[in-house]
């Protein structure tokens, strides 16, 4: 997702010097501890999916009110991306990871104790701050400690993302079937375990020689390639989180049913992230791979819209699960593109990119829920498909800015 302490563009990562081409799965314990904590951090994204209807019922809230659990989380995550580099360049990567984990433990537990939907939304915002600090630093720590080079580190990171996104809905379903509060307490416990593992197993990486200034990420967005990548990812993320945040209300299933759908979806996210995306990139190049993935997501969003309009639940389920393929591909390619497309230091470029693209994740849940409530449950997916089309258009119109990427 982000790269807070990565070496500046053009400078080899420490992992590269330890053996390029090594398997991404043969790593020191410190790397696995960080990746394991990353799995739990990414679980928080889809954790609430199966229990959204239960939360709405338990706290007497509307779907659009409950959707603010995503909006507050990602809005704070987006804004916090602007300060993660500033913080980590001063206190170090390990301290930033631990600070993020500690905040998630506190706010996940407080979320479970919420007495109203307003409290829950506020505590999810605090959770988003902790998640930003952790996620924005995790990849850079993995790159600095992993064996096998940058590509192996990204594969491992995206695998953690995929496993976390896949297991989050499953954990939410199992614990949420007992009580909607249970998944929040469960996350707090798992993140506390991650805190202990990183404290004991991860050696503090060296601090960067140059401190990041607060305004650096916004200045980096003046680069045409980075702004093009960021704006494209904003529209992609709107489509992505329309599927993730609004679909539970369309499915009309129990927490177990919703959890099973999004677990299957998450498995495809994971597999396509680490298998399909690298192969297509090597064959087609990054830009063409993005076109393929965005086009496929557009078609599947349209299929969800048609199935929802016909009240064909099987069609909705099949199309939703299949969106995991283009979403996984996009996640990997956008991550690499943000690191390669500009001449800014990678941590700075990534922070600016993530600030813009997570705004899509913040806007989509509330907008989709409002459209579904007040107009039609079909309309959010039509808008999602349109966002994919706009994203592809941005890539075409501004393709001259993407020369640093493999076309």
mmCIF file of C-alpha atoms in Angstrom:
data_model
loop_
_atom_site.group_PDB
_atom_site.id
_atom_site.type_symbol
_atom_site.label_atom_id
_atom_site.label_comp_id
_atom_site.label_asym_id
_atom_site.label_seq_id
_atom_site.Cartn_x
_atom_site.Cartn_y
_atom_site.Cartn_z
ATOM 1 C CA UNK A 1 0.000 0.000 0.000
ATOM 2 C CA UNK A 2 2.681 2.470 0.863
ATOM 3 C CA UNK A 3 6.441 2.660 1.206
ATOM 4 C CA UNK A 4 7.497 4.948 3.987
ATOM 5 C CA UNK A 5 11.189 4.133 4.367
ATOM 6 C CA UNK A 6 12.056 2.651 0.987
ATOM 7 C CA UNK A 7 15.381 3.669 -0.555
ATOM 8 C CA UNK A 8 15.216 6.609 -2.967
ATOM 9 C CA UNK A 9 14.444 5.809 -6.573
ATOM 10 C CA UNK A 10 17.454 4.365 -8.322
ATOM 11 C CA UNK A 11 19.069 3.063 -5.121
ATOM 12 C CA UNK A 12 18.993 -0.674 -4.499
ATOM 13 C CA UNK A 13 17.105 -1.985 -1.535
ATOM 14 C CA UNK A 14 19.132 -3.895 1.037
ATOM 15 C CA UNK A 15 17.211 -7.031 0.133
ATOM 16 C CA UNK A 16 18.569 -6.924 -3.408
ATOM 17 C CA UNK A 17 22.125 -7.183 -2.189
ATOM 18 C CA UNK A 18 21.316 -10.326 -0.257
ATOM 19 C CA UNK A 19 20.425 -12.372 -3.253
ATOM 20 C CA UNK A 20 18.210 -11.345 -6.098
ATOM 21 C CA UNK A 21 16.030 -14.090 -7.431
ATOM 22 C CA UNK A 22 15.659 -15.839 -4.079
ATOM 23 C CA UNK A 23 12.303 -17.303 -3.150
ATOM 24 C CA UNK A 24 9.978 -14.738 -1.551
ATOM 25 C CA UNK A 25 8.919 -17.430 0.940
ATOM 26 C CA UNK A 26 12.366 -18.006 2.507
ATOM 27 C CA UNK A 27 12.638 -15.061 4.848
ATOM 28 C CA UNK A 28 13.967 -14.182 8.309
ATOM 29 C CA UNK A 29 11.611 -14.428 11.280
ATOM 30 C CA UNK A 30 11.489 -10.635 11.515
ATOM 31 C CA UNK A 31 10.027 -10.446 7.999
ATOM 32 C CA UNK A 32 7.408 -13.070 8.778
ATOM 33 C CA UNK A 33 6.500 -11.264 12.007
ATOM 34 C CA UNK A 34 5.920 -8.046 10.061
ATOM 35 C CA UNK A 35 4.014 -9.855 7.304
ATOM 36 C CA UNK A 36 1.870 -11.655 9.893
ATOM 37 C CA UNK A 37 0.956 -8.389 11.562
ATOM 38 C CA UNK A 38 0.200 -6.986 8.100
ATOM 39 C CA UNK A 39 -2.253 -9.843 7.511
ATOM 40 C CA UNK A 40 -4.161 -8.828 10.637
ATOM 41 C CA UNK A 41 -4.009 -5.147 9.661
ATOM 42 C CA UNK A 42 -5.521 -5.929 6.271
ATOM 43 C CA UNK A 43 -8.141 -8.122 7.939
ATOM 44 C CA UNK A 44 -9.521 -4.895 9.398
ATOM 45 C CA UNK A 45 -10.567 -3.742 5.917
ATOM 46 C CA UNK A 46 -13.074 -6.533 5.315
ATOM 47 C CA UNK A 47 -13.726 -7.484 8.919
ATOM 48 C CA UNK A 48 -16.958 -5.510 9.187
ATOM 49 C CA UNK A 49 -18.325 -6.687 5.830
ATOM 50 C CA UNK A 50 -20.317 -9.728 7.042
ATOM 51 C CA UNK A 51 -21.624 -7.882 10.107
ATOM 52 C CA UNK A 52 -22.721 -4.617 8.464
ATOM 53 C CA UNK A 53 -26.405 -5.651 8.456
ATOM 54 C CA UNK A 54 -26.045 -6.921 12.050
ATOM 55 C CA UNK A 55 -24.446 -3.650 13.169
ATOM 56 C CA UNK A 56 -27.210 -1.687 11.457
ATOM 57 C CA UNK A 57 -29.818 -3.781 13.255
ATOM 58 C CA UNK A 58 -28.043 -3.779 16.624
ATOM 59 C CA UNK A 59 -27.441 -0.021 16.663
ATOM 60 C CA UNK A 60 -30.674 0.928 14.849
ATOM 61 C CA UNK A 61 -28.778 2.517 11.954
ATOM 62 C CA UNK A 62 -29.368 2.838 8.208
ATOM 63 C CA UNK A 63 -27.022 1.318 5.606
ATOM 64 C CA UNK A 64 -25.607 4.758 4.769
ATOM 65 C CA UNK A 65 -24.905 5.432 8.454
ATOM 66 C CA UNK A 66 -23.159 2.082 8.829
ATOM 67 C CA UNK A 67 -21.194 2.736 5.628
ATOM 68 C CA UNK A 68 -19.469 5.558 7.495
ATOM 69 C CA UNK A 69 -17.489 2.830 9.282
ATOM 70 C CA UNK A 70 -15.575 2.526 6.011
ATOM 71 C CA UNK A 71 -15.636 6.232 5.182
ATOM 72 C CA UNK A 72 -14.227 7.403 8.522
ATOM 73 C CA UNK A 73 -11.614 4.636 8.452
ATOM 74 C CA UNK A 74 -10.334 5.405 4.952
ATOM 75 C CA UNK A 75 -10.656 9.185 5.193
ATOM 76 C CA UNK A 76 -8.371 9.222 8.225
ATOM 77 C CA UNK A 77 -6.096 6.666 6.554
ATOM 78 C CA UNK A 78 -5.807 8.909 3.478
ATOM 79 C CA UNK A 79 -4.978 12.070 5.420
ATOM 80 C CA UNK A 80 -2.608 10.204 7.755
ATOM 81 C CA UNK A 81 -0.601 9.043 4.743
ATOM 82 C CA UNK A 82 0.690 12.615 4.461
ATOM 83 C CA UNK A 83 2.336 12.429 7.896
ATOM 84 C CA UNK A 84 3.534 8.825 8.090
ATOM 85 C CA UNK A 85 6.822 9.621 6.341
ATOM 86 C CA UNK A 86 7.336 12.677 8.547
ATOM 87 C CA UNK A 87 6.863 10.519 11.658
ATOM 88 C CA UNK A 88 8.807 7.422 10.603
ATOM 89 C CA UNK A 89 11.790 9.416 9.339
ATOM 90 C CA UNK A 90 12.112 10.831 12.859
ATOM 91 C CA UNK A 91 11.295 7.937 15.171
ATOM 92 C CA UNK A 92 12.263 5.039 12.880
ATOM 93 C CA UNK A 93 10.379 2.275 11.098
ATOM 94 C CA UNK A 94 10.041 -0.125 14.034
ATOM 95 C CA UNK A 95 8.729 2.549 16.397
ATOM 96 C CA UNK A 96 6.214 3.650 13.741
ATOM 97 C CA UNK A 97 4.998 0.065 13.301
ATOM 98 C CA UNK A 98 4.552 -0.340 17.047
ATOM 99 C CA UNK A 99 2.767 3.002 17.397
ATOM 100 C CA UNK A 100 0.349 2.015 14.629
ATOM 101 C CA UNK A 101 -0.270 -1.410 16.174
ATOM 102 C CA UNK A 102 -0.886 0.104 19.607
ATOM 103 C CA UNK A 103 -3.458 2.534 18.195
ATOM 104 C CA UNK A 104 -5.261 -0.286 16.372
ATOM 105 C CA UNK A 105 -5.395 -2.379 19.571
ATOM 106 C CA UNK A 106 -6.889 0.527 21.532
ATOM 107 C CA UNK A 107 -9.416 1.669 18.925
ATOM 108 C CA UNK A 108 -10.468 -1.845 17.862
ATOM 109 C CA UNK A 109 -11.278 -2.608 21.511
ATOM 110 C CA UNK A 110 -13.141 0.691 21.862
ATOM 111 C CA UNK A 111 -15.093 -0.113 18.674
ATOM 112 C CA UNK A 112 -16.266 -3.334 20.270
ATOM 113 C CA UNK A 113 -17.454 -1.403 23.312
ATOM 114 C CA UNK A 114 -19.372 1.230 21.308
ATOM 115 C CA UNK A 115 -22.840 2.171 22.499
ATOM 116 C CA UNK A 116 -23.963 4.006 19.367
ATOM 117 C CA UNK A 117 -23.203 4.132 15.657
ATOM 118 C CA UNK A 118 -21.640 7.583 16.160
ATOM 119 C CA UNK A 119 -19.164 6.208 18.688
ATOM 120 C CA UNK A 120 -18.342 3.290 16.424
ATOM 121 C CA UNK A 121 -17.686 5.613 13.475
ATOM 122 C CA UNK A 122 -15.370 7.738 15.623
ATOM 123 C CA UNK A 123 -13.427 4.766 16.945
ATOM 124 C CA UNK A 124 -13.059 3.359 13.417
ATOM 125 C CA UNK A 125 -11.484 6.706 12.479
ATOM 126 C CA UNK A 126 -8.886 6.237 15.229
ATOM 127 C CA UNK A 127 -8.364 2.702 13.967
ATOM 128 C CA UNK A 128 -7.693 4.176 10.505
ATOM 129 C CA UNK A 129 -4.916 6.362 11.929
ATOM 130 C CA UNK A 130 -3.198 3.359 13.497
ATOM 131 C CA UNK A 131 -3.666 1.325 10.346
ATOM 132 C CA UNK A 132 -2.119 4.079 8.208
ATOM 133 C CA UNK A 133 0.971 4.272 10.402
ATOM 134 C CA UNK A 134 1.402 0.504 10.313
ATOM 135 C CA UNK A 135 0.530 -0.246 6.680
ATOM 136 C CA UNK A 136 2.496 2.708 5.323
ATOM 137 C CA UNK A 137 5.629 1.405 7.035
ATOM 138 C CA UNK A 138 5.220 -2.367 6.731
ATOM 139 C CA UNK A 139 6.263 -2.710 3.084
ATOM 140 C CA UNK A 140 9.366 -0.583 3.560
ATOM 141 C CA UNK A 141 10.390 -2.667 6.585
ATOM 142 C CA UNK A 142 9.792 -5.885 4.633
ATOM 143 C CA UNK A 143 11.840 -4.558 1.696
ATOM 144 C CA UNK A 144 14.663 -3.576 4.029
ATOM 145 C CA UNK A 145 14.738 -6.934 5.816
ATOM 146 C CA UNK A 146 13.676 -9.435 3.147
ATOM 147 C CA UNK A 147 15.917 -11.657 1.030
ATOM 148 C CA UNK A 148 15.370 -11.708 -2.718
ATOM 149 C CA UNK A 149 15.061 -8.111 -3.877
ATOM 150 C CA UNK A 150 12.256 -5.614 -4.333
ATOM 151 C CA UNK A 151 10.053 -7.883 -6.433
ATOM 152 C CA UNK A 152 10.130 -10.709 -3.878
ATOM 153 C CA UNK A 153 9.313 -8.265 -1.085
ATOM 154 C CA UNK A 154 6.312 -6.906 -2.988
ATOM 155 C CA UNK A 155 5.068 -10.440 -3.702
ATOM 156 C CA UNK A 156 5.272 -11.253 0.016
ATOM 157 C CA UNK A 157 3.538 -7.990 0.943
ATOM 158 C CA UNK A 158 0.741 -8.496 -1.583
ATOM 159 C CA UNK A 159 0.329 -12.067 -0.353
ATOM 160 C CA UNK A 160 -0.155 -10.686 3.165
ATOM 161 C CA UNK A 161 -2.676 -8.207 1.797
ATOM 162 C CA UNK A 162 -4.581 -10.937 -0.022
ATOM 163 C CA UNK A 163 -4.623 -13.332 2.933
ATOM 164 C CA UNK A 164 -5.748 -10.509 5.220
ATOM 165 C CA UNK A 165 -8.522 -9.368 2.894
ATOM 166 C CA UNK A 166 -9.656 -12.982 2.458
ATOM 167 C CA UNK A 167 -9.593 -13.928 6.143
ATOM 168 C CA UNK A 168 -11.105 -10.666 7.422
ATOM 169 C CA UNK A 169 -14.653 -11.468 6.232
ATOM 170 C CA UNK A 170 -14.290 -15.051 7.478
ATOM 171 C CA UNK A 171 -13.260 -13.896 10.933
ATOM 172 C CA UNK A 172 -16.020 -11.293 10.893
ATOM 173 C CA UNK A 173 -18.576 -13.969 10.018
ATOM 174 C CA UNK A 174 -17.477 -16.538 12.618
ATOM 175 C CA UNK A 175 -17.190 -14.079 15.503
ATOM 176 C CA UNK A 176 -20.010 -11.870 14.243
ATOM 177 C CA UNK A 177 -22.437 -14.781 14.287
ATOM 178 C CA UNK A 178 -21.917 -14.850 18.054
ATOM 179 C CA UNK A 179 -22.186 -11.070 18.480
ATOM 180 C CA UNK A 180 -21.372 -8.123 16.226
ATOM 181 C CA UNK A 181 -18.949 -6.773 18.861
ATOM 182 C CA UNK A 182 -16.797 -9.921 18.926
ATOM 183 C CA UNK A 183 -14.792 -9.287 15.699
ATOM 184 C CA UNK A 184 -13.560 -5.970 17.052
ATOM 185 C CA UNK A 185 -12.299 -7.515 20.278
ATOM 186 C CA UNK A 186 -10.780 -10.381 18.295
ATOM 187 C CA UNK A 187 -8.828 -7.948 16.120
ATOM 188 C CA UNK A 188 -7.545 -6.131 19.203
ATOM 189 C CA UNK A 189 -6.188 -9.408 20.601
ATOM 190 C CA UNK A 190 -4.514 -10.414 17.314
ATOM 191 C CA UNK A 191 -2.902 -7.010 16.884
ATOM 192 C CA UNK A 192 -1.608 -7.189 20.443
ATOM 193 C CA UNK A 193 0.057 -10.490 19.498
ATOM 194 C CA UNK A 194 1.550 -8.770 16.432
ATOM 195 C CA UNK A 195 2.854 -5.996 18.691
ATOM 196 C CA UNK A 196 4.663 -8.568 20.863
ATOM 197 C CA UNK A 197 6.118 -10.407 17.845
ATOM 198 C CA UNK A 198 7.489 -7.253 16.226
ATOM 199 C CA UNK A 199 8.853 -6.019 19.564
ATOM 200 C CA UNK A 200 10.791 -9.231 20.091
ATOM 201 C CA UNK A 201 11.721 -10.337 16.545
ATOM 202 C CA UNK A 202 12.248 -7.194 14.474
ATOM 203 C CA UNK A 203 15.568 -5.405 14.714
ATOM 204 C CA UNK A 204 15.074 -1.655 14.328
ATOM 205 C CA UNK A 205 16.052 -0.690 10.754
ATOM 206 C CA UNK A 206 18.339 2.330 10.316
ATOM 207 C CA UNK A 207 16.595 5.676 10.061
ATOM 208 C CA UNK A 208 16.727 7.392 6.663
ATOM 209 C CA UNK A 209 19.520 9.900 6.241
ATOM 210 C CA UNK A 210 17.105 12.606 5.111
ATOM 211 C CA UNK A 211 13.985 13.519 7.104
ATOM 212 C CA UNK A 212 10.701 13.844 5.224
ATOM 213 C CA UNK A 213 9.011 17.248 5.395
ATOM 214 C CA UNK A 214 5.237 17.491 5.873
ATOM 215 C CA UNK A 215 4.655 19.087 2.470
ATOM 216 C CA UNK A 216 6.839 16.693 0.469
ATOM 217 C CA UNK A 217 4.089 14.210 -0.507
ATOM 218 C CA UNK A 218 1.874 16.968 -1.930
ATOM 219 C CA UNK A 219 4.810 18.475 -3.818
ATOM 220 C CA UNK A 220 5.546 15.066 -5.321
ATOM 221 C CA UNK A 221 2.070 15.014 -6.888
ATOM 222 C CA UNK A 222 3.179 17.799 -9.231
ATOM 223 C CA UNK A 223 4.908 15.045 -11.215
ATOM 224 C CA UNK A 224 2.678 14.124 -14.147
ATOM 225 C CA UNK A 225 3.262 10.390 -13.894
ATOM 226 C CA UNK A 226 2.550 10.199 -10.179
ATOM 227 C CA UNK A 227 -0.574 12.372 -10.385
ATOM 228 C CA UNK A 228 -1.832 10.255 -13.303
ATOM 229 C CA UNK A 229 -1.287 7.047 -11.353
ATOM 230 C CA UNK A 230 -2.915 8.521 -8.226
ATOM 231 C CA UNK A 231 -6.022 9.847 -9.980
ATOM 232 C CA UNK A 232 -6.457 6.580 -11.883
ATOM 233 C CA UNK A 233 -6.193 4.678 -8.596
ATOM 234 C CA UNK A 234 -8.761 7.005 -6.971
ATOM 235 C CA UNK A 235 -11.412 6.008 -9.524
ATOM 236 C CA UNK A 236 -10.355 2.365 -9.287
ATOM 237 C CA UNK A 237 -10.677 2.428 -5.505
ATOM 238 C CA UNK A 238 -14.156 3.921 -5.777
ATOM 239 C CA UNK A 239 -15.201 0.911 -7.860
ATOM 240 C CA UNK A 240 -13.346 -1.510 -5.551
ATOM 241 C CA UNK A 241 -14.985 -0.273 -2.351
ATOM 242 C CA UNK A 242 -18.406 -0.049 -3.912
ATOM 243 C CA UNK A 243 -18.201 -3.831 -4.215
ATOM 244 C CA UNK A 244 -16.733 -4.338 -0.747
ATOM 245 C CA UNK A 245 -18.882 -1.950 1.291
ATOM 246 C CA UNK A 246 -22.304 -1.982 -0.383
ATOM 247 C CA UNK A 247 -22.707 -5.590 -1.540
ATOM 248 C CA UNK A 248 -23.485 -7.034 1.957
ATOM 249 C CA UNK A 249 -26.774 -5.123 1.896
ATOM 250 C CA UNK A 250 -27.616 -6.476 -1.564
ATOM 251 C CA UNK A 251 -26.851 -10.110 -0.780
ATOM 252 C CA UNK A 252 -29.429 -10.407 1.997
ATOM 253 C CA UNK A 253 -27.511 -13.272 3.625
ATOM 254 C CA UNK A 254 -26.513 -14.242 7.145
ATOM 255 C CA UNK A 255 -23.037 -13.241 8.417
ATOM 256 C CA UNK A 256 -21.800 -16.717 7.461
ATOM 257 C CA UNK A 257 -23.146 -16.352 3.922
ATOM 258 C CA UNK A 258 -21.616 -12.919 3.424
ATOM 259 C CA UNK A 259 -18.370 -14.120 4.978
ATOM 260 C CA UNK A 260 -18.200 -17.088 2.610
ATOM 261 C CA UNK A 261 -18.767 -14.867 -0.440
ATOM 262 C CA UNK A 262 -16.047 -12.417 0.523
ATOM 263 C CA UNK A 263 -13.665 -15.141 1.663
ATOM 264 C CA UNK A 264 -13.897 -16.655 -1.835
ATOM 265 C CA UNK A 265 -13.462 -13.173 -3.285
ATOM 266 C CA UNK A 266 -10.404 -12.574 -1.081
ATOM 267 C CA UNK A 267 -8.781 -15.841 -2.155
ATOM 268 C CA UNK A 268 -8.976 -14.658 -5.767
ATOM 269 C CA UNK A 269 -7.555 -11.282 -4.718
ATOM 270 C CA UNK A 270 -4.579 -13.056 -3.144
ATOM 271 C CA UNK A 271 -3.944 -15.457 -6.022
ATOM 272 C CA UNK A 272 -4.255 -12.844 -8.750
ATOM 273 C CA UNK A 273 -2.027 -10.445 -6.772
ATOM 274 C CA UNK A 274 0.917 -12.825 -6.540
ATOM 275 C CA UNK A 275 0.415 -15.017 -9.624
ATOM 276 C CA UNK A 276 -1.616 -13.343 -12.374
ATOM 277 C CA UNK A 277 -0.394 -9.748 -11.975
ATOM 278 C CA UNK A 278 3.383 -10.431 -12.251
ATOM 279 C CA UNK A 279 2.906 -12.727 -15.246
ATOM 280 C CA UNK A 280 0.721 -10.251 -17.113
ATOM 281 C CA UNK A 281 3.113 -7.413 -16.294
ATOM 282 C CA UNK A 282 6.032 -9.330 -17.766
ATOM 283 C CA UNK A 283 3.998 -10.184 -20.869
ATOM 284 C CA UNK A 284 2.037 -6.945 -21.445
ATOM 285 C CA UNK A 285 3.695 -4.264 -19.343
ATOM 286 C CA UNK A 286 2.214 -2.322 -16.431
ATOM 287 C CA UNK A 287 -0.035 0.086 -18.340
ATOM 288 C CA UNK A 288 -1.647 -2.566 -20.533
ATOM 289 C CA UNK A 289 -2.146 -4.804 -17.496
ATOM 290 C CA UNK A 290 -4.002 -1.959 -15.777
ATOM 291 C CA UNK A 291 -6.227 -1.582 -18.854
ATOM 292 C CA UNK A 292 -7.012 -5.314 -18.813
ATOM 293 C CA UNK A 293 -7.770 -5.338 -15.078
ATOM 294 C CA UNK A 294 -9.888 -2.177 -15.159
ATOM 295 C CA UNK A 295 -11.796 -3.428 -18.202
ATOM 296 C CA UNK A 296 -12.542 -6.737 -16.508
ATOM 297 C CA UNK A 297 -13.689 -4.958 -13.332
ATOM 298 C CA UNK A 298 -15.971 -2.743 -15.462
ATOM 299 C CA UNK A 299 -17.604 -5.795 -17.069
ATOM 300 C CA UNK A 300 -18.091 -7.493 -13.691
ATOM 301 C CA UNK A 301 -19.574 -4.341 -12.121
ATOM 302 C CA UNK A 302 -22.049 -4.256 -14.993
ATOM 303 C CA UNK A 303 -22.833 -7.944 -14.402
ATOM 304 C CA UNK A 304 -23.537 -7.231 -10.712
ATOM 305 C CA UNK A 305 -25.839 -4.365 -11.709
ATOM 306 C CA UNK A 306 -27.787 -6.538 -14.156
ATOM 307 C CA UNK A 307 -28.063 -9.431 -11.674
ATOM 308 C CA UNK A 308 -29.163 -7.108 -8.874
ATOM 309 C CA UNK A 309 -31.798 -5.591 -11.160
ATOM 310 C CA UNK A 310 -33.139 -9.050 -11.957
ATOM 311 C CA UNK A 311 -32.939 -10.069 -8.286
ATOM 312 C CA UNK A 312 -30.683 -12.958 -9.353
ATOM 313 C CA UNK A 313 -28.682 -13.675 -6.214
ATOM 314 C CA UNK A 314 -26.541 -16.378 -7.831
ATOM 315 C CA UNK A 315 -25.462 -13.935 -10.533
ATOM 316 C CA UNK A 316 -24.595 -11.272 -7.954
ATOM 317 C CA UNK A 317 -22.533 -13.754 -5.923
ATOM 318 C CA UNK A 318 -20.647 -15.092 -8.959
ATOM 319 C CA UNK A 319 -19.816 -11.634 -10.304
ATOM 320 C CA UNK A 320 -18.773 -10.309 -6.882
ATOM 321 C CA UNK A 321 -16.430 -13.244 -6.270
ATOM 322 C CA UNK A 322 -14.885 -12.856 -9.731
ATOM 323 C CA UNK A 323 -14.099 -9.179 -9.106
ATOM 324 C CA UNK A 324 -11.331 -10.510 -6.862
ATOM 325 C CA UNK A 325 -9.275 -11.253 -10.003
ATOM 326 C CA UNK A 326 -9.029 -7.701 -11.414
ATOM 327 C CA UNK A 327 -8.875 -6.180 -7.917
ATOM 328 C CA UNK A 328 -5.858 -8.311 -7.007
ATOM 329 C CA UNK A 329 -4.155 -7.461 -10.282
ATOM 330 C CA UNK A 330 -4.775 -3.750 -9.839
ATOM 331 C CA UNK A 331 -3.505 -3.769 -6.253
ATOM 332 C CA UNK A 332 -0.129 -5.196 -7.253
ATOM 333 C CA UNK A 333 0.387 -3.118 -10.395
ATOM 334 C CA UNK A 334 -0.633 0.156 -8.747
ATOM 335 C CA UNK A 335 1.717 -0.546 -5.822
ATOM 336 C CA UNK A 336 4.677 -1.024 -8.162
ATOM 337 C CA UNK A 337 3.682 1.860 -10.443
ATOM 338 C CA UNK A 338 3.596 4.319 -7.539
ATOM 339 C CA UNK A 339 7.180 3.350 -6.672
ATOM 340 C CA UNK A 340 8.530 3.515 -10.217
ATOM 341 C CA UNK A 341 6.734 6.265 -12.086
ATOM 342 C CA UNK A 342 8.282 9.410 -10.592
ATOM 343 C CA UNK A 343 11.734 10.669 -9.719
ATOM 344 C CA UNK A 344 10.705 11.573 -6.150
ATOM 345 C CA UNK A 345 12.013 9.462 -3.263
ATOM 346 C CA UNK A 346 9.815 6.401 -3.078
ATOM 347 C CA UNK A 347 8.481 7.073 0.441
ATOM 348 C CA UNK A 348 7.414 10.584 -0.535
ATOM 349 C CA UNK A 349 5.857 9.546 -3.843
ATOM 350 C CA UNK A 350 3.994 6.704 -2.196
ATOM 351 C CA UNK A 351 2.588 8.937 0.541
ATOM 352 C CA UNK A 352 1.210 11.426 -1.985
ATOM 353 C CA UNK A 353 -0.194 8.625 -4.141
ATOM 354 C CA UNK A 354 -1.891 6.916 -1.209
ATOM 355 C CA UNK A 355 -3.399 10.192 0.005
ATOM 356 C CA UNK A 356 -5.213 10.601 -3.324
ATOM 357 C CA UNK A 357 -6.183 7.007 -3.983
ATOM 358 C CA UNK A 358 -7.580 6.283 -0.507
ATOM 359 C CA UNK A 359 -10.005 9.161 -1.000
ATOM 360 C CA UNK A 360 -11.777 6.823 -3.420
ATOM 361 C CA UNK A 361 -12.093 4.251 -0.643
ATOM 362 C CA UNK A 362 -13.444 6.933 1.677
ATOM 363 C CA UNK A 363 -16.084 8.284 -0.716
ATOM 364 C CA UNK A 364 -17.394 5.068 -2.253
ATOM 365 C CA UNK A 365 -19.081 3.381 0.753
ATOM 366 C CA UNK A 366 -21.231 6.372 1.713
ATOM 367 C CA UNK A 367 -22.061 7.426 -1.855
ATOM 368 C CA UNK A 368 -22.929 3.861 -2.867
ATOM 369 C CA UNK A 369 -25.132 3.326 0.187
ATOM 370 C CA UNK A 370 -26.959 6.628 -0.371
ATOM 371 C CA UNK A 371 -27.585 5.810 -4.030
ATOM 372 C CA UNK A 372 -28.754 2.323 -3.089
ATOM 373 C CA UNK A 373 -31.102 3.620 -0.386
ATOM 374 C CA UNK A 374 -32.621 6.547 -2.228
ATOM 375 C CA UNK A 375 -32.530 5.510 -5.894
ATOM 376 C CA UNK A 376 -31.834 1.838 -6.659
ATOM 377 C CA UNK A 377 -29.451 -0.906 -5.512
ATOM 378 C CA UNK A 378 -28.411 -1.206 -9.150
ATOM 379 C CA UNK A 379 -27.082 2.355 -9.440
ATOM 380 C CA UNK A 380 -23.961 2.012 -7.223
ATOM 381 C CA UNK A 381 -22.566 -0.649 -9.547
ATOM 382 C CA UNK A 382 -23.373 1.428 -12.635
ATOM 383 C CA UNK A 383 -21.382 4.264 -11.056
ATOM 384 C CA UNK A 384 -18.603 1.796 -10.195
ATOM 385 C CA UNK A 385 -18.433 0.635 -13.814
ATOM 386 C CA UNK A 386 -18.343 4.273 -14.955
ATOM 387 C CA UNK A 387 -15.417 4.907 -12.582
ATOM 388 C CA UNK A 388 -13.489 2.056 -14.220
ATOM 389 C CA UNK A 389 -14.153 3.623 -17.614
ATOM 390 C CA UNK A 390 -12.969 7.026 -16.380
ATOM 391 C CA UNK A 391 -9.819 5.436 -14.936
ATOM 392 C CA UNK A 392 -9.039 3.822 -18.295
ATOM 393 C CA UNK A 393 -9.645 7.170 -19.989
ATOM 394 C CA UNK A 394 -7.184 8.897 -17.661
ATOM 395 C CA UNK A 395 -4.543 6.314 -18.569
ATOM 396 C CA UNK A 396 -5.128 6.917 -22.278
ATOM 397 C CA UNK A 397 -5.244 10.731 -22.173
ATOM 398 C CA UNK A 398 -2.191 11.041 -19.927
ATOM 399 C CA UNK A 399 -0.202 8.088 -21.248
ATOM 400 C CA UNK A 400 2.695 10.390 -22.187
ATOM 401 C CA UNK A 401 3.339 10.843 -18.450
ATOM 402 C CA UNK A 402 3.813 7.102 -17.888
ATOM 403 C CA UNK A 403 7.012 6.584 -19.855
ATOM 404 C CA UNK A 404 8.862 5.380 -16.742
ATOM 405 C CA UNK A 405 6.567 2.339 -16.594
ATOM 406 C CA UNK A 406 6.763 -0.663 -18.864
ATOM 407 C CA UNK A 407 3.998 0.135 -21.357
#
